[in-house]
Amino acid sequence: MKISVNTVDQMHQLGAKIGAQLKPSDVVVLTGDIGSGKTVLTQGIASSLGLSDITSPTFVISRIHKGKPNFIHIDAYRLLDSSLSNFTDLDFESYLPNSIFVIEWGAPFVATLTDQYLDIKITQGENENSRNLEVTAVGQRWQGFNL
């Protein structure tokens, strides 16, 4: 499905809509240029789980926000050219049953966690603040998913 947003607020609200439909073991993969709104979308998702103060984990790779469920925000950008041999070395799969994951730049790694995920690609829209999102539901879990 294709969605356009025109403001930061709309991106946040879209994230909250997505977040309201998530449950433990769900994985959302975000891809988009730096500054495209991945973190704002993540903040919206987290807000629906009662979390705030979500910042990008660019330099620490991941932030685990404890809760029921846990919310794990990963920025895998630095892993793309890393000497780290495998995403599985980070042991995220042990958190999967009790966590919701949002993985920025996660397309090359998501298969190590699950074969069912929500894939969101964000691109620049017609003006400075607008963004186009292509949302692809992968796997049985997402059958009937709608925004």
mmCIF file of N, CA and C in Angstrom:
data_model
loop_
_atom_site.group_PDB
_atom_site.id
_atom_site.type_symbol
_atom_site.label_atom_id
_atom_site.label_comp_id
_atom_site.label_asym_id
_atom_site.label_seq_id
_atom_site.Cartn_x
_atom_site.Cartn_y
_atom_site.Cartn_z
ATOM 1 N N MET A 1 0.844 -1.173 0.000
ATOM 2 C CA MET A 1 0.000 0.000 0.000
ATOM 3 C C MET A 1 0.889 1.235 0.000
ATOM 4 N N LYS A 2 0.433 2.280 -0.635
ATOM 5 C CA LYS A 2 1.195 3.522 -0.726
ATOM 6 C C LYS A 2 0.477 4.606 0.077
ATOM 7 N N ILE A 3 1.269 5.342 0.853
ATOM 8 C CA ILE A 3 0.728 6.390 1.718
ATOM 9 C C ILE A 3 1.611 7.615 1.580
ATOM 10 N N SER A 4 1.000 8.772 1.534
ATOM 11 C CA SER A 4 1.758 10.025 1.526
ATOM 12 C C SER A 4 1.444 10.801 2.792
ATOM 13 N N VAL A 5 2.477 11.397 3.374
ATOM 14 C CA VAL A 5 2.299 12.285 4.519
ATOM 15 C C VAL A 5 2.946 13.616 4.174
ATOM 16 N N ASN A 6 2.383 14.687 4.731
ATOM 17 C CA ASN A 6 2.861 16.023 4.385
ATOM 18 C C ASN A 6 3.513 16.771 5.533
ATOM 19 N N THR A 7 3.429 16.206 6.743
ATOM 20 C CA THR A 7 3.999 16.884 7.894
ATOM 21 C C THR A 7 4.638 15.862 8.844
ATOM 22 N N VAL A 8 5.478 16.355 9.724
ATOM 23 C CA VAL A 8 6.071 15.518 10.761
ATOM 24 C C VAL A 8 4.964 14.944 11.642
ATOM 25 N N ASP A 9 3.961 15.756 11.940
ATOM 26 C CA ASP A 9 2.825 15.298 12.751
ATOM 27 C C ASP A 9 2.101 14.115 12.105
ATOM 28 N N GLN A 10 1.887 14.203 10.798
ATOM 29 C CA GLN A 10 1.218 13.106 10.099
ATOM 30 C C GLN A 10 2.064 11.835 10.136
ATOM 31 N N MET A 11 3.390 11.976 10.040
ATOM 32 C CA MET A 11 4.275 10.805 10.118
ATOM 33 C C MET A 11 4.158 10.162 11.499
ATOM 34 N N HIS A 12 4.131 10.999 12.526
ATOM 35 C CA HIS A 12 4.001 10.504 13.902
ATOM 36 C C HIS A 12 2.655 9.801 14.085
ATOM 37 N N GLN A 13 1.589 10.397 13.579
ATOM 38 C CA GLN A 13 0.252 9.809 13.695
ATOM 39 C C GLN A 13 0.163 8.473 12.954
ATOM 40 N N LEU A 14 0.808 8.396 11.804
ATOM 41 C CA LEU A 14 0.839 7.134 11.057
ATOM 42 C C LEU A 14 1.550 6.063 11.881
ATOM 43 N N GLY A 15 2.658 6.440 12.508
ATOM 44 C CA GLY A 15 3.359 5.503 13.381
ATOM 45 C C GLY A 15 2.467 5.006 14.505
ATOM 46 N N ALA A 16 1.695 5.910 15.105
ATOM 47 C CA ALA A 16 0.789 5.515 16.190
ATOM 48 C C ALA A 16 -0.278 4.539 15.694
ATOM 49 N N LYS A 17 -0.772 4.737 14.476
ATOM 50 C CA LYS A 17 -1.749 3.812 13.885
ATOM 51 C C LYS A 17 -1.140 2.426 13.697
ATOM 52 N N ILE A 18 0.097 2.408 13.235
ATOM 53 C CA ILE A 18 0.795 1.128 13.056
ATOM 54 C C ILE A 18 1.010 0.478 14.419
ATOM 55 N N GLY A 19 1.526 1.246 15.351
ATOM 56 C CA GLY A 19 1.833 0.727 16.681
ATOM 57 C C GLY A 19 0.631 0.133 17.389
ATOM 58 N N ALA A 20 -0.540 0.720 17.172
ATOM 59 C CA ALA A 20 -1.757 0.228 17.824
ATOM 60 C C ALA A 20 -2.121 -1.181 17.367
ATOM 61 N N GLN A 21 -1.561 -1.607 16.238
ATOM 62 C CA GLN A 21 -1.872 -2.931 15.699
ATOM 63 C C GLN A 21 -0.772 -3.959 15.959
ATOM 64 N N LEU A 22 0.293 -3.557 16.642
ATOM 65 C CA LEU A 22 1.422 -4.458 16.858
ATOM 66 C C LEU A 22 1.245 -5.287 18.121
ATOM 67 N N LYS A 23 1.889 -6.451 18.111
ATOM 68 C CA LYS A 23 1.865 -7.352 19.262
ATOM 69 C C LYS A 23 3.247 -7.984 19.396
ATOM 70 N N PRO A 24 3.521 -8.638 20.523
ATOM 71 C CA PRO A 24 4.827 -9.271 20.695
ATOM 72 C C PRO A 24 5.180 -10.178 19.512
ATOM 73 N N SER A 25 6.432 -10.166 19.140
ATOM 74 C CA SER A 25 7.012 -10.906 18.009
ATOM 75 C C SER A 25 6.880 -10.177 16.689
ATOM 76 N N ASP A 26 6.233 -9.021 16.665
ATOM 77 C CA ASP A 26 6.128 -8.265 15.417
ATOM 78 C C ASP A 26 7.420 -7.520 15.130
ATOM 79 N N VAL A 27 7.728 -7.456 13.842
ATOM 80 C CA VAL A 27 8.930 -6.772 13.378
ATOM 81 C C VAL A 27 8.529 -5.807 12.267
ATOM 82 N N VAL A 28 9.001 -4.563 12.404
ATOM 83 C CA VAL A 28 8.790 -3.541 11.390
ATOM 84 C C VAL A 28 10.165 -3.137 10.881
ATOM 85 N N VAL A 29 10.341 -3.173 9.567
ATOM 86 C CA VAL A 29 11.607 -2.800 8.942
ATOM 87 C C VAL A 29 11.411 -1.467 8.223
ATOM 88 N N LEU A 30 12.283 -0.499 8.527
ATOM 89 C CA LEU A 30 12.202 0.828 7.911
ATOM 90 C C LEU A 30 13.429 1.077 7.058
ATOM 91 N N THR A 31 13.199 1.547 5.845
ATOM 92 C CA THR A 31 14.290 1.910 4.955
ATOM 93 C C THR A 31 14.000 3.296 4.400
ATOM 94 N N GLY A 32 15.003 4.147 4.406
ATOM 95 C CA GLY A 32 14.863 5.490 3.862
ATOM 96 C C GLY A 32 16.134 6.273 4.106
ATOM 97 N N ASP A 33 16.342 7.277 3.307
ATOM 98 C CA ASP A 33 17.526 8.112 3.464
ATOM 99 C C ASP A 33 17.586 8.739 4.848
ATOM 100 N N ILE A 34 18.762 9.184 5.227
ATOM 101 C CA ILE A 34 18.921 9.918 6.482
ATOM 102 C C ILE A 34 18.024 11.153 6.419
ATOM 103 N N GLY A 35 17.265 11.369 7.471
ATOM 104 C CA GLY A 35 16.351 12.509 7.523
ATOM 105 C C GLY A 35 15.001 12.258 6.880
ATOM 106 N N SER A 36 14.734 11.021 6.475
ATOM 107 C CA SER A 36 13.473 10.735 5.785
ATOM 108 C C SER A 36 12.280 10.601 6.726
ATOM 109 N N GLY A 37 12.536 10.398 8.027
ATOM 110 C CA GLY A 37 11.437 10.303 8.978
ATOM 111 C C GLY A 37 11.323 8.950 9.669
ATOM 112 N N LYS A 38 12.335 8.116 9.534
ATOM 113 C CA LYS A 38 12.292 6.792 10.171
ATOM 114 C C LYS A 38 12.130 6.895 11.684
ATOM 115 N N THR A 39 12.883 7.792 12.297
ATOM 116 C CA THR A 39 12.805 7.923 13.756
ATOM 117 C C THR A 39 11.474 8.536 14.181
ATOM 118 N N VAL A 40 10.948 9.478 13.424
ATOM 119 C CA VAL A 40 9.640 10.065 13.757
ATOM 120 C C VAL A 40 8.557 8.996 13.674
ATOM 121 N N LEU A 41 8.598 8.165 12.644
ATOM 122 C CA LEU A 41 7.636 7.072 12.530
ATOM 123 C C LEU A 41 7.780 6.123 13.722
ATOM 124 N N THR A 42 9.016 5.834 14.097
ATOM 125 C CA THR A 42 9.281 4.968 15.254
ATOM 126 C C THR A 42 8.746 5.593 16.533
ATOM 127 N N GLN A 43 8.913 6.891 16.686
ATOM 128 C CA GLN A 43 8.394 7.578 17.871
ATOM 129 C C GLN A 43 6.872 7.449 17.938
ATOM 130 N N GLY A 44 6.211 7.523 16.789
ATOM 131 C CA GLY A 44 4.762 7.340 16.751
ATOM 132 C C GLY A 44 4.366 5.924 17.147
ATOM 133 N N ILE A 45 5.093 4.937 16.629
ATOM 134 C CA ILE A 45 4.828 3.548 16.991
ATOM 135 C C ILE A 45 4.979 3.383 18.503
ATOM 136 N N ALA A 46 6.076 3.879 19.046
ATOM 137 C CA ALA A 46 6.355 3.754 20.483
ATOM 138 C C ALA A 46 5.309 4.478 21.327
ATOM 139 N N SER A 47 4.801 5.603 20.831
ATOM 140 C CA SER A 47 3.808 6.356 21.607
ATOM 141 C C SER A 47 2.545 5.538 21.828
ATOM 142 N N SER A 48 2.197 4.698 20.867
ATOM 143 C CA SER A 48 1.007 3.863 21.035
ATOM 144 C C SER A 48 1.226 2.779 22.094
ATOM 145 N N LEU A 49 2.496 2.552 22.450
ATOM 146 C CA LEU A 49 2.832 1.583 23.498
ATOM 147 C C LEU A 49 3.088 2.276 24.830
ATOM 148 N N GLY A 50 2.830 3.585 24.867
ATOM 149 C CA GLY A 50 3.010 4.352 26.095
ATOM 150 C C GLY A 50 4.443 4.790 26.339
ATOM 151 N N LEU A 51 5.267 4.768 25.300
ATOM 152 C CA LEU A 51 6.669 5.152 25.441
ATOM 153 C C LEU A 51 6.920 6.531 24.842
ATOM 154 N N SER A 52 7.853 7.241 25.448
ATOM 155 C CA SER A 52 8.272 8.538 24.910
ATOM 156 C C SER A 52 9.792 8.603 24.993
ATOM 157 N N ASP A 53 10.349 9.713 24.604
ATOM 158 C CA ASP A 53 11.802 9.920 24.634
ATOM 159 C C ASP A 53 12.542 8.883 23.786
ATOM 160 N N ILE A 54 11.987 8.529 22.650
ATOM 161 C CA ILE A 54 12.634 7.591 21.731
ATOM 162 C C ILE A 54 13.594 8.382 20.850
ATOM 163 N N THR A 55 14.850 7.976 20.864
ATOM 164 C CA THR A 55 15.862 8.617 20.020
ATOM 165 C C THR A 55 16.501 7.554 19.135
ATOM 166 N N SER A 56 17.122 7.994 18.070
ATOM 167 C CA SER A 56 17.749 7.056 17.155
ATOM 168 C C SER A 56 18.943 6.376 17.817
ATOM 169 N N PRO A 57 19.038 5.064 17.681
ATOM 170 C CA PRO A 57 20.174 4.341 18.254
ATOM 171 C C PRO A 57 21.354 4.232 17.279
ATOM 172 N N THR A 58 21.559 5.244 16.458
ATOM 173 C CA THR A 58 22.570 5.185 15.407
ATOM 174 C C THR A 58 23.926 4.714 15.906
ATOM 175 N N PHE A 59 24.401 5.265 16.996
ATOM 176 C CA PHE A 59 25.758 4.942 17.430
ATOM 177 C C PHE A 59 25.827 3.785 18.416
ATOM 178 N N VAL A 60 24.706 3.430 19.026
ATOM 179 C CA VAL A 60 24.703 2.308 19.967
ATOM 180 C C VAL A 60 24.066 1.057 19.354
ATOM 181 N N ILE A 61 23.587 1.152 18.155
ATOM 182 C CA ILE A 61 22.962 0.090 17.374
ATOM 183 C C ILE A 61 21.551 -0.237 17.845
ATOM 184 N N SER A 62 21.334 -0.394 19.137
ATOM 185 C CA SER A 62 19.975 -0.713 19.584
ATOM 186 C C SER A 62 19.680 -0.099 20.948
ATOM 187 N N ARG A 63 18.394 0.133 21.156
ATOM 188 C CA ARG A 63 17.900 0.563 22.459
ATOM 189 C C ARG A 63 16.744 -0.367 22.811
ATOM 190 N N ILE A 64 16.822 -0.927 24.000
ATOM 191 C CA ILE A 64 15.765 -1.821 24.476
ATOM 192 C C ILE A 64 14.976 -1.073 25.539
ATOM 193 N N HIS A 65 13.707 -0.860 25.248
ATOM 194 C CA HIS A 65 12.802 -0.187 26.180
ATOM 195 C C HIS A 65 11.971 -1.288 26.839
ATOM 196 N N LYS A 66 12.223 -1.526 28.115
ATOM 197 C CA LYS A 66 11.556 -2.605 28.843
ATOM 198 C C LYS A 66 10.083 -2.283 29.040
ATOM 199 N N GLY A 67 9.271 -3.280 28.914
ATOM 200 C CA GLY A 67 7.837 -3.130 29.107
ATOM 201 C C GLY A 67 7.142 -4.437 28.809
ATOM 202 N N LYS A 68 5.849 -4.367 28.679
ATOM 203 C CA LYS A 68 5.058 -5.532 28.299
ATOM 204 C C LYS A 68 4.220 -5.131 27.115
ATOM 205 N N PRO A 69 4.697 -5.336 25.924
ATOM 206 C CA PRO A 69 5.940 -5.999 25.528
ATOM 207 C C PRO A 69 7.128 -5.037 25.562
ATOM 208 N N ASN A 70 8.335 -5.603 25.446
ATOM 209 C CA ASN A 70 9.526 -4.771 25.253
ATOM 210 C C ASN A 70 9.421 -4.110 23.885
ATOM 211 N N PHE A 71 10.060 -2.965 23.751
ATOM 212 C CA PHE A 71 10.131 -2.290 22.461
ATOM 213 C C PHE A 71 11.611 -2.148 22.125
ATOM 214 N N ILE A 72 12.018 -2.776 21.037
ATOM 215 C CA ILE A 72 13.421 -2.770 20.658
ATOM 216 C C ILE A 72 13.581 -2.006 19.353
ATOM 217 N N HIS A 73 14.351 -0.929 19.430
ATOM 218 C CA HIS A 73 14.595 -0.045 18.290
ATOM 219 C C HIS A 73 16.048 -0.248 17.869
ATOM 220 N N ILE A 74 16.234 -0.715 16.651
ATOM 221 C CA ILE A 74 17.566 -1.006 16.132
ATOM 222 C C ILE A 74 17.843 -0.108 14.932
ATOM 223 N N ASP A 75 19.035 0.444 14.874
ATOM 224 C CA ASP A 75 19.508 1.145 13.681
ATOM 225 C C ASP A 75 20.664 0.316 13.139
ATOM 226 N N ALA A 76 20.397 -0.446 12.086
ATOM 227 C CA ALA A 76 21.383 -1.383 11.552
ATOM 228 C C ALA A 76 22.301 -0.761 10.508
ATOM 229 N N TYR A 77 22.211 0.546 10.309
ATOM 230 C CA TYR A 77 23.016 1.190 9.266
ATOM 231 C C TYR A 77 24.501 0.885 9.420
ATOM 232 N N ARG A 78 25.016 1.008 10.622
ATOM 233 C CA ARG A 78 26.448 0.778 10.845
ATOM 234 C C ARG A 78 26.834 -0.684 10.686
ATOM 235 N N LEU A 79 25.866 -1.570 10.702
ATOM 236 C CA LEU A 79 26.162 -2.988 10.514
ATOM 237 C C LEU A 79 26.312 -3.363 9.041
ATOM 238 N N LEU A 80 25.837 -2.494 8.150
ATOM 239 C CA LEU A 80 25.883 -2.809 6.723
ATOM 240 C C LEU A 80 27.317 -3.041 6.238
ATOM 241 N N ASP A 81 28.259 -2.257 6.731
ATOM 242 C CA ASP A 81 29.662 -2.393 6.336
ATOM 243 C C ASP A 81 30.535 -2.791 7.511
ATOM 244 N N SER A 82 29.952 -3.474 8.463
ATOM 245 C CA SER A 82 30.638 -3.796 9.713
ATOM 246 C C SER A 82 31.465 -5.069 9.591
ATOM 247 N N SER A 83 32.419 -5.182 10.460
ATOM 248 C CA SER A 83 33.178 -6.421 10.551
ATOM 249 C C SER A 83 32.417 -7.466 11.368
ATOM 250 N N LEU A 84 31.296 -7.054 11.957
ATOM 251 C CA LEU A 84 30.456 -7.996 12.677
ATOM 252 C C LEU A 84 30.000 -9.056 11.679
ATOM 253 N N SER A 85 30.295 -10.292 11.962
ATOM 254 C CA SER A 85 30.088 -11.336 10.969
ATOM 255 C C SER A 85 28.614 -11.636 10.704
ATOM 256 N N ASN A 86 27.782 -11.406 11.691
ATOM 257 C CA ASN A 86 26.411 -11.835 11.524
ATOM 258 C C ASN A 86 25.500 -11.061 12.479
ATOM 259 N N PHE A 87 24.347 -10.661 11.983
ATOM 260 C CA PHE A 87 23.352 -9.979 12.809
ATOM 261 C C PHE A 87 22.965 -10.845 14.004
ATOM 262 N N THR A 88 22.999 -12.154 13.813
ATOM 263 C CA THR A 88 22.625 -13.061 14.896
ATOM 264 C C THR A 88 23.606 -12.997 16.060
ATOM 265 N N ASP A 89 24.822 -12.490 15.833
ATOM 266 C CA ASP A 89 25.783 -12.323 16.926
ATOM 267 C C ASP A 89 25.237 -11.420 18.022
ATOM 268 N N LEU A 90 24.270 -10.576 17.687
ATOM 269 C CA LEU A 90 23.712 -9.625 18.645
ATOM 270 C C LEU A 90 22.594 -10.244 19.490
ATOM 271 N N ASP A 91 22.162 -11.445 19.165
ATOM 272 C CA ASP A 91 21.207 -12.227 19.952
ATOM 273 C C ASP A 91 19.833 -11.566 20.118
ATOM 274 N N PHE A 92 19.386 -10.835 19.122
ATOM 275 C CA PHE A 92 18.065 -10.220 19.214
ATOM 276 C C PHE A 92 16.951 -11.262 19.208
ATOM 277 N N GLU A 93 17.188 -12.402 18.575
ATOM 278 C CA GLU A 93 16.123 -13.406 18.481
ATOM 279 C C GLU A 93 15.673 -13.899 19.849
ATOM 280 N N SER A 94 16.526 -13.806 20.867
ATOM 281 C CA SER A 94 16.097 -14.236 22.208
ATOM 282 C C SER A 94 15.041 -13.301 22.798
ATOM 283 N N TYR A 95 14.974 -12.080 22.301
ATOM 284 C CA TYR A 95 13.970 -11.115 22.761
ATOM 285 C C TYR A 95 12.651 -11.216 21.984
ATOM 286 N N LEU A 96 12.662 -11.872 20.845
ATOM 287 C CA LEU A 96 11.533 -11.835 19.922
ATOM 288 C C LEU A 96 10.182 -12.216 20.538
ATOM 289 N N PRO A 97 10.073 -13.285 21.315
ATOM 290 C CA PRO A 97 8.737 -13.671 21.816
ATOM 291 C C PRO A 97 8.053 -12.615 22.684
ATOM 292 N N ASN A 98 8.822 -11.752 23.340
ATOM 293 C CA ASN A 98 8.251 -10.767 24.266
ATOM 294 C C ASN A 98 8.492 -9.331 23.835
ATOM 295 N N SER A 99 8.759 -9.121 22.549
ATOM 296 C CA SER A 99 9.150 -7.782 22.107
ATOM 297 C C SER A 99 8.545 -7.422 20.760
ATOM 298 N N ILE A 100 8.435 -6.119 20.566
ATOM 299 C CA ILE A 100 8.128 -5.546 19.267
ATOM 300 C C ILE A 100 9.413 -4.894 18.779
ATOM 301 N N PHE A 101 9.777 -5.171 17.534
ATOM 302 C CA PHE A 101 11.005 -4.636 16.954
ATOM 303 C C PHE A 101 10.708 -3.614 15.862
ATOM 304 N N VAL A 102 11.467 -2.532 15.869
ATOM 305 C CA VAL A 102 11.535 -1.631 14.725
ATOM 306 C C VAL A 102 13.003 -1.592 14.347
ATOM 307 N N ILE A 103 13.295 -1.968 13.094
ATOM 308 C CA ILE A 103 14.680 -2.040 12.640
ATOM 309 C C ILE A 103 14.870 -1.104 11.453
ATOM 310 N N GLU A 104 15.594 -0.015 11.699
ATOM 311 C CA GLU A 104 15.957 0.884 10.607
ATOM 312 C C GLU A 104 17.097 0.238 9.831
ATOM 313 N N TRP A 105 17.032 0.295 8.504
ATOM 314 C CA TRP A 105 18.047 -0.305 7.629
ATOM 315 C C TRP A 105 18.113 -1.819 7.849
ATOM 316 N N GLY A 106 17.000 -2.442 8.173
ATOM 317 C CA GLY A 106 17.003 -3.843 8.562
ATOM 318 C C GLY A 106 16.767 -4.859 7.463
ATOM 319 N N ALA A 107 16.527 -4.432 6.234
ATOM 320 C CA ALA A 107 16.202 -5.382 5.168
ATOM 321 C C ALA A 107 17.212 -6.522 5.025
ATOM 322 N N PRO A 108 18.526 -6.264 5.098
ATOM 323 C CA PRO A 108 19.464 -7.386 4.943
ATOM 324 C C PRO A 108 19.481 -8.352 6.132
ATOM 325 N N PHE A 109 18.877 -7.965 7.247
ATOM 326 C CA PHE A 109 18.997 -8.747 8.479
ATOM 327 C C PHE A 109 17.698 -9.381 8.965
ATOM 328 N N VAL A 110 16.569 -8.916 8.491
ATOM 329 C CA VAL A 110 15.285 -9.324 9.056
ATOM 330 C C VAL A 110 15.059 -10.835 8.978
ATOM 331 N N ALA A 111 15.564 -11.491 7.956
ATOM 332 C CA ALA A 111 15.349 -12.930 7.806
ATOM 333 C C ALA A 111 15.956 -13.734 8.952
ATOM 334 N N THR A 112 16.911 -13.157 9.683
ATOM 335 C CA THR A 112 17.482 -13.873 10.827
ATOM 336 C C THR A 112 16.518 -13.877 12.014
ATOM 337 N N LEU A 113 15.516 -12.989 11.985
ATOM 338 C CA LEU A 113 14.530 -12.916 13.067
ATOM 339 C C LEU A 113 13.208 -13.570 12.700
ATOM 340 N N THR A 114 12.749 -13.320 11.486
ATOM 341 C CA THR A 114 11.403 -13.760 11.121
ATOM 342 C C THR A 114 11.224 -13.734 9.608
ATOM 343 N N ASP A 115 10.215 -14.461 9.164
ATOM 344 C CA ASP A 115 9.832 -14.389 7.755
ATOM 345 C C ASP A 115 8.493 -13.657 7.606
ATOM 346 N N GLN A 116 8.050 -13.021 8.705
ATOM 347 C CA GLN A 116 6.806 -12.259 8.698
ATOM 348 C C GLN A 116 7.065 -10.894 9.313
ATOM 349 N N TYR A 117 6.959 -9.861 8.501
ATOM 350 C CA TYR A 117 7.281 -8.523 8.978
ATOM 351 C C TYR A 117 6.582 -7.478 8.124
ATOM 352 N N LEU A 118 6.595 -6.278 8.635
ATOM 353 C CA LEU A 118 6.048 -5.135 7.915
ATOM 354 C C LEU A 118 7.228 -4.351 7.365
ATOM 355 N N ASP A 119 7.291 -4.217 6.066
ATOM 356 C CA ASP A 119 8.399 -3.536 5.396
ATOM 357 C C ASP A 119 7.923 -2.159 4.938
ATOM 358 N N ILE A 120 8.603 -1.111 5.408
ATOM 359 C CA ILE A 120 8.194 0.257 5.058
ATOM 360 C C ILE A 120 9.372 0.989 4.444
ATOM 361 N N LYS A 121 9.185 1.425 3.202
ATOM 362 C CA LYS A 121 10.198 2.216 2.513
ATOM 363 C C LYS A 121 9.714 3.658 2.442
ATOM 364 N N ILE A 122 10.578 4.589 2.852
ATOM 365 C CA ILE A 122 10.215 6.003 2.902
ATOM 366 C C ILE A 122 11.066 6.757 1.888
ATOM 367 N N THR A 123 10.413 7.549 1.042
ATOM 368 C CA THR A 123 11.124 8.379 0.067
ATOM 369 C C THR A 123 10.618 9.822 0.155
ATOM 370 N N GLN A 124 11.418 10.720 -0.371
ATOM 371 C CA GLN A 124 11.079 12.143 -0.404
ATOM 372 C C GLN A 124 9.838 12.357 -1.253
ATOM 373 N N GLY A 125 8.947 13.220 -0.787
ATOM 374 C CA GLY A 125 7.749 13.572 -1.538
ATOM 375 C C GLY A 125 8.005 14.781 -2.426
ATOM 376 N N GLU A 126 6.937 15.429 -2.810
ATOM 377 C CA GLU A 126 7.022 16.552 -3.743
ATOM 378 C C GLU A 126 7.613 17.811 -3.131
ATOM 379 N N ASN A 127 7.475 17.980 -1.810
ATOM 380 C CA ASN A 127 8.061 19.163 -1.187
ATOM 381 C C ASN A 127 8.934 18.737 -0.006
ATOM 382 N N GLU A 128 9.532 19.707 0.639
ATOM 383 C CA GLU A 128 10.518 19.448 1.696
ATOM 384 C C GLU A 128 9.997 18.558 2.821
ATOM 385 N N ASN A 129 8.749 18.742 3.220
ATOM 386 C CA ASN A 129 8.209 18.007 4.363
ATOM 387 C C ASN A 129 7.419 16.756 3.995
ATOM 388 N N SER A 130 7.088 16.586 2.731
ATOM 389 C CA SER A 130 6.256 15.432 2.367
ATOM 390 C C SER A 130 7.110 14.185 2.150
ATOM 391 N N ARG A 131 6.509 13.048 2.472
ATOM 392 C CA ARG A 131 7.157 11.759 2.311
ATOM 393 C C ARG A 131 6.166 10.769 1.720
ATOM 394 N N ASN A 132 6.697 9.875 0.918
ATOM 395 C CA ASN A 132 5.907 8.776 0.366
ATOM 396 C C ASN A 132 6.362 7.492 1.030
ATOM 397 N N LEU A 133 5.409 6.705 1.485
ATOM 398 C CA LEU A 133 5.718 5.442 2.141
ATOM 399 C C LEU A 133 5.107 4.305 1.342
ATOM 400 N N GLU A 134 5.906 3.289 1.125
ATOM 401 C CA GLU A 134 5.413 2.067 0.514
ATOM 402 C C GLU A 134 5.448 0.995 1.599
ATOM 403 N N VAL A 135 4.272 0.525 1.984
ATOM 404 C CA VAL A 135 4.133 -0.436 3.080
ATOM 405 C C VAL A 135 3.805 -1.796 2.474
ATOM 406 N N THR A 136 4.662 -2.772 2.772
ATOM 407 C CA THR A 136 4.470 -4.129 2.264
ATOM 408 C C THR A 136 4.367 -5.083 3.446
ATOM 409 N N ALA A 137 3.267 -5.790 3.510
ATOM 410 C CA ALA A 137 3.049 -6.781 4.557
ATOM 411 C C ALA A 137 3.594 -8.116 4.070
ATOM 412 N N VAL A 138 4.559 -8.674 4.796
ATOM 413 C CA VAL A 138 5.204 -9.925 4.404
ATOM 414 C C VAL A 138 4.808 -11.022 5.393
ATOM 415 N N GLY A 139 4.140 -12.041 4.905
ATOM 416 C CA GLY A 139 3.792 -13.185 5.737
ATOM 417 C C GLY A 139 2.356 -13.195 6.214
ATOM 418 N N GLN A 140 1.952 -14.371 6.677
ATOM 419 C CA GLN A 140 0.591 -14.626 7.139
ATOM 420 C C GLN A 140 0.158 -13.689 8.262
ATOM 421 N N ARG A 141 1.061 -13.373 9.169
ATOM 422 C CA ARG A 141 0.722 -12.511 10.313
ATOM 423 C C ARG A 141 0.068 -11.208 9.874
ATOM 424 N N TRP A 142 0.465 -10.690 8.745
ATOM 425 C CA TRP A 142 0.016 -9.369 8.308
ATOM 426 C C TRP A 142 -1.188 -9.420 7.374
ATOM 427 N N GLN A 143 -1.745 -10.597 7.150
ATOM 428 C CA GLN A 143 -2.920 -10.700 6.301
ATOM 429 C C GLN A 143 -4.043 -9.868 6.905
ATOM 430 N N GLY A 144 -4.617 -8.987 6.130
ATOM 431 C CA GLY A 144 -5.692 -8.133 6.599
ATOM 432 C C GLY A 144 -5.212 -6.839 7.249
ATOM 433 N N PHE A 145 -3.901 -6.650 7.326
ATOM 434 C CA PHE A 145 -3.371 -5.407 7.923
ATOM 435 C C PHE A 145 -3.815 -4.239 7.058
ATOM 436 N N ASN A 146 -4.266 -3.175 7.714
ATOM 437 C CA ASN A 146 -4.770 -2.015 6.991
ATOM 438 C C ASN A 146 -4.477 -0.751 7.782
ATOM 439 N N LEU A 147 -4.253 0.312 7.068
ATOM 440 C CA LEU A 147 -4.033 1.627 7.702
ATOM 441 C C LEU A 147 -5.092 2.599 7.258
#
